[in-house]
Amino acid sequence: MSKLRARLLGVLVLLTGFLSAVGAQPAAADGLPDSLWFDAPAAATLTVDKGRFLDGLGREVVLRGYNVSGETKLEENSGLPFASVADAKRSATALRALGGGNSVRFLLSWAHAEPVRGQVDSAYLAAVTDQIRAFLDAGIRVYPDFHQDLYSRYLFNSGSWYTGDGAPKWAVDAGNYPSESCGICIFWGQNITQNGAVKQAQYDFWHNAYGVQDAFLTTAQATMTYVRQHLTTAQFAGLVGFDPFNEPYAGTYDSGQTSRTWERDLLWPFYVKFRARMDAAGWQDKPAFVEANLFWNSNIDSQKQEGGLLDAGTLGPRYVFNTHFYDQKAISGILMWGNAADGQYATDFGTVRDRASAAGTTAIVSEFGHPLSGTVSGKAPTVDKAMYQALDSRLPGATWWTKPASSGPVLSGNQWQWDIYSGRHHELMNGNAGKVLTSGDAWNDEDLSAVRLDDSGTAVLRQDARLLDRLYPSATSGSTVAFTYEDRSRDGSTTLTWNPVPASLPHVSQLVGSGQYGLLLWRSGGGSAPTELHLPASFPTASTTVVSDLGATISPPAYTTTTPIAVAPEPGGTGSRRLLLTAPDSGTLHYALVTNGATAPTADLLSAARSELSSWAASTIN
């Protein structure tokens, strides 16, 4: 053993000598590979309590991951995210190991679930369930979503510039809608408010014309029942809820109706009905992830509409406030000329936090992202970094260190999207054999997938791994006080550093150097299960340094119940890893700085950094 290593081990013993055992626990749990005692199915069950996601051990959970996937919106794989279960497994492993995700929003197709009115396609439900199972078995939590865009592809003719997804052909045939026409539409989304066929079909759904809403609810219940019955108890525990309807919009408003009264009188009653169907299908202990009016948080004033389920009262634990956010100004290429910057979306995501808090529940941003090709794709590195920054904290990096107590809860979110077939599609647009789409997402010229397959069939990232595979608190034993993560992701050859360690903490700054770092502050909750942070692949154990009130260590050891700072694989056998911080006390403020900066910090530097952080935490957190 080198003298340096011996010295550092001595420092670790010195700094952690106060530790006491947290009680005997079984070494492993039955179930997924790499599971530990606190990963049991009962512990994995997610509920909502006091504005937080909680697991079965009372830990505060953050869901991070991707939408799986826009392939569901296409016909080439019959409305399934994947061509095979093998592809689903390959995608799930890559999502965990490369993308750092612990959850997916899993898209379903009403058109394929009920291709004939009143007849649910059990073969489709079986295939869907098999593909969901691939993610659950990789240790990834899942919430399904009955997806629609522009109501249905069957509203569009074979030569159209655009297409939709969602409702089956019989539902469109029932409406006898006018020929689709968007007029002068540069973006596909303009069809939502300009295409008469789309507007009328949406209107009819919300008014249950021709009984289409009733039919949808019946199919949704049958789908949920089938999925529950064909998963094991342990697998079903990994289903965290259900997203009833993607991006709801009225179509048109009745005379005297506003966006707010539409939410109150039509959208919310639909969610109450869907909630009842969840209960009848055996999902009574799982929340509905309900979305507000699509335009409630638009960042273009002319598109923004009052909403946010303001008249639904206290949503409580049976509902999650679910929203999307895209920077429409940046996507327009006109309304935002430059790149995003530090704190760009702090206010937008702060509004999401505040709305969920006022509604008495937690929030999730189930779609966010930015195009990766086209004229505005150069903004993607900064736009996406700013969105992740806003999920982590409601503060810009420039002020985080001076007032961390205002950081707010860490938001859950799922980036759009994770499509391993990106750039390799074979989609007949609107059934037109003369219009075969292969590039991007193969849907309305979109290109947002963070992943693709290379020529050998291996999943590779299309965005900077430092941006996507992030340090984040996946389960906090107690309550989060503040969190930040400086990913040092790149915009071309430029490293983006929006939250440098301040000069007032010189030893912490020296320890971090030019490396990535995250800092979590939390109050312990008295549980024996550890706090977990996902460790990105850029944090190999040998290069990871942790400085905490619990101790300080270089290359944290393997987890035991008496080791306060440790590493372990994440359950599922994907090779992803987690940092485990054990603090079995209650009500105590703890902190942990995690960095891959200095490769061989001295014992004196570790001690000095720890002293600085302790003083800083005591002075900034009341």
PDB file of N, CA and C in Angstrom, residues 76 84 154 158 234 253 256 338 384 435 499-500 536 545 604 606 613:
ATOM      1  N   GLU A  76     -44.481   1.985 -38.306  1.00  0.00           N
ATOM      2  CA  GLU A  76     -43.542   0.974 -38.765  1.00  0.00           C
ATOM      3  C   GLU A  76     -43.417  -0.195 -37.786  1.00  0.00           C
ATOM      4  N   SER A  84     -38.951  -5.240 -31.050  1.00  0.00           N
ATOM      5  CA  SER A  84     -38.856  -6.520 -30.358  1.00  0.00           C
ATOM      6  C   SER A  84     -38.561  -6.286 -28.887  1.00  0.00           C
ATOM      7  N   TYR A 154     -55.284   9.757 -38.679  1.00  0.00           N
ATOM      8  CA  TYR A 154     -56.346   9.523 -39.662  1.00  0.00           C
ATOM      9  C   TYR A 154     -57.084  10.803 -40.051  1.00  0.00           C
ATOM     10  N   SER A 158     -52.908  11.404 -47.424  1.00  0.00           N
ATOM     11  CA  SER A 158     -51.638  10.741 -47.718  1.00  0.00           C
ATOM     12  C   SER A 158     -50.576  11.702 -48.253  1.00  0.00           C
ATOM     13  N   ALA A 234     -43.883  -7.697  -7.831  1.00  0.00           N
ATOM     14  CA  ALA A 234     -42.670  -6.886  -7.773  1.00  0.00           C
ATOM     15  C   ALA A 234     -42.574  -5.968  -8.979  1.00  0.00           C
ATOM     16  N   TYR A 253     -63.235  26.799 -28.043  1.00  0.00           N
ATOM     17  CA  TYR A 253     -63.984  27.079 -26.831  1.00  0.00           C
ATOM     18  C   TYR A 253     -65.424  27.419 -27.176  1.00  0.00           C
ATOM     19  N   GLY A 256     -68.404  32.115 -24.513  1.00  0.00           N
ATOM     20  CA  GLY A 256     -68.271  32.512 -23.120  1.00  0.00           C
ATOM     21  C   GLY A 256     -67.287  31.673 -22.333  1.00  0.00           C
ATOM     22  N   GLY A 338     -29.924  34.381 -29.328  1.00  0.00           N
ATOM     23  CA  GLY A 338     -28.725  33.788 -28.755  1.00  0.00           C
ATOM     24  C   GLY A 338     -28.989  32.461 -28.072  1.00  0.00           C
ATOM     25  N   ASP A 384     -30.775  22.765 -23.175  1.00  0.00           N
ATOM     26  CA  ASP A 384     -30.980  21.575 -22.353  1.00  0.00           C
ATOM     27  C   ASP A 384     -30.246  21.669 -21.024  1.00  0.00           C
ATOM     28  N   LYS A 435     -43.628   8.313 -49.795  1.00  0.00           N
ATOM     29  CA  LYS A 435     -43.099   9.285 -48.841  1.00  0.00           C
ATOM     30  C   LYS A 435     -42.572   8.538 -47.617  1.00  0.00           C
ATOM     31  N   ASN A 499     -21.964  27.362 -12.531  1.00  0.00           N
ATOM     32  CA  ASN A 499     -22.026  27.387 -11.073  1.00  0.00           C
ATOM     33  C   ASN A 499     -20.655  27.058 -10.492  1.00  0.00           C
ATOM     34  N   PRO A 500     -19.683  27.936 -10.697  1.00  0.00           N
ATOM     35  CA  PRO A 500     -18.360  27.679 -10.130  1.00  0.00           C
ATOM     36  C   PRO A 500     -18.386  27.790  -8.610  1.00  0.00           C
ATOM     37  N   PRO A 536     -22.854   9.252 -12.221  1.00  0.00           N
ATOM     38  CA  PRO A 536     -22.622   9.164 -13.660  1.00  0.00           C
ATOM     39  C   PRO A 536     -21.397   8.311 -13.977  1.00  0.00           C
ATOM     40  N   THR A 545     -14.524  11.652  -5.170  1.00  0.00           N
ATOM     41  CA  THR A 545     -14.229  12.153  -3.826  1.00  0.00           C
ATOM     42  C   THR A 545     -15.514  12.680  -3.207  1.00  0.00           C
ATOM     43  N   ASP A 604      -4.852  17.049   4.163  1.00  0.00           N
ATOM     44  CA  ASP A 604      -5.055  18.426   4.626  1.00  0.00           C
ATOM     45  C   ASP A 604      -6.116  19.136   3.781  1.00  0.00           C
ATOM     46  N   LEU A 606      -8.629  17.726   2.109  1.00  0.00           N
ATOM     47  CA  LEU A 606      -9.926  17.167   2.455  1.00  0.00           C
ATOM     48  C   LEU A 606     -10.455  17.770   3.750  1.00  0.00           C
ATOM     49  N   LEU A 613     -17.026  23.741   4.162  1.00  0.00           N
ATOM     50  CA  LEU A 613     -18.408  23.376   3.873  1.00  0.00           C
ATOM     51  C   LEU A 613     -19.261  23.370   5.137  1.00  0.00           C
TER      52      LEU A 613
END
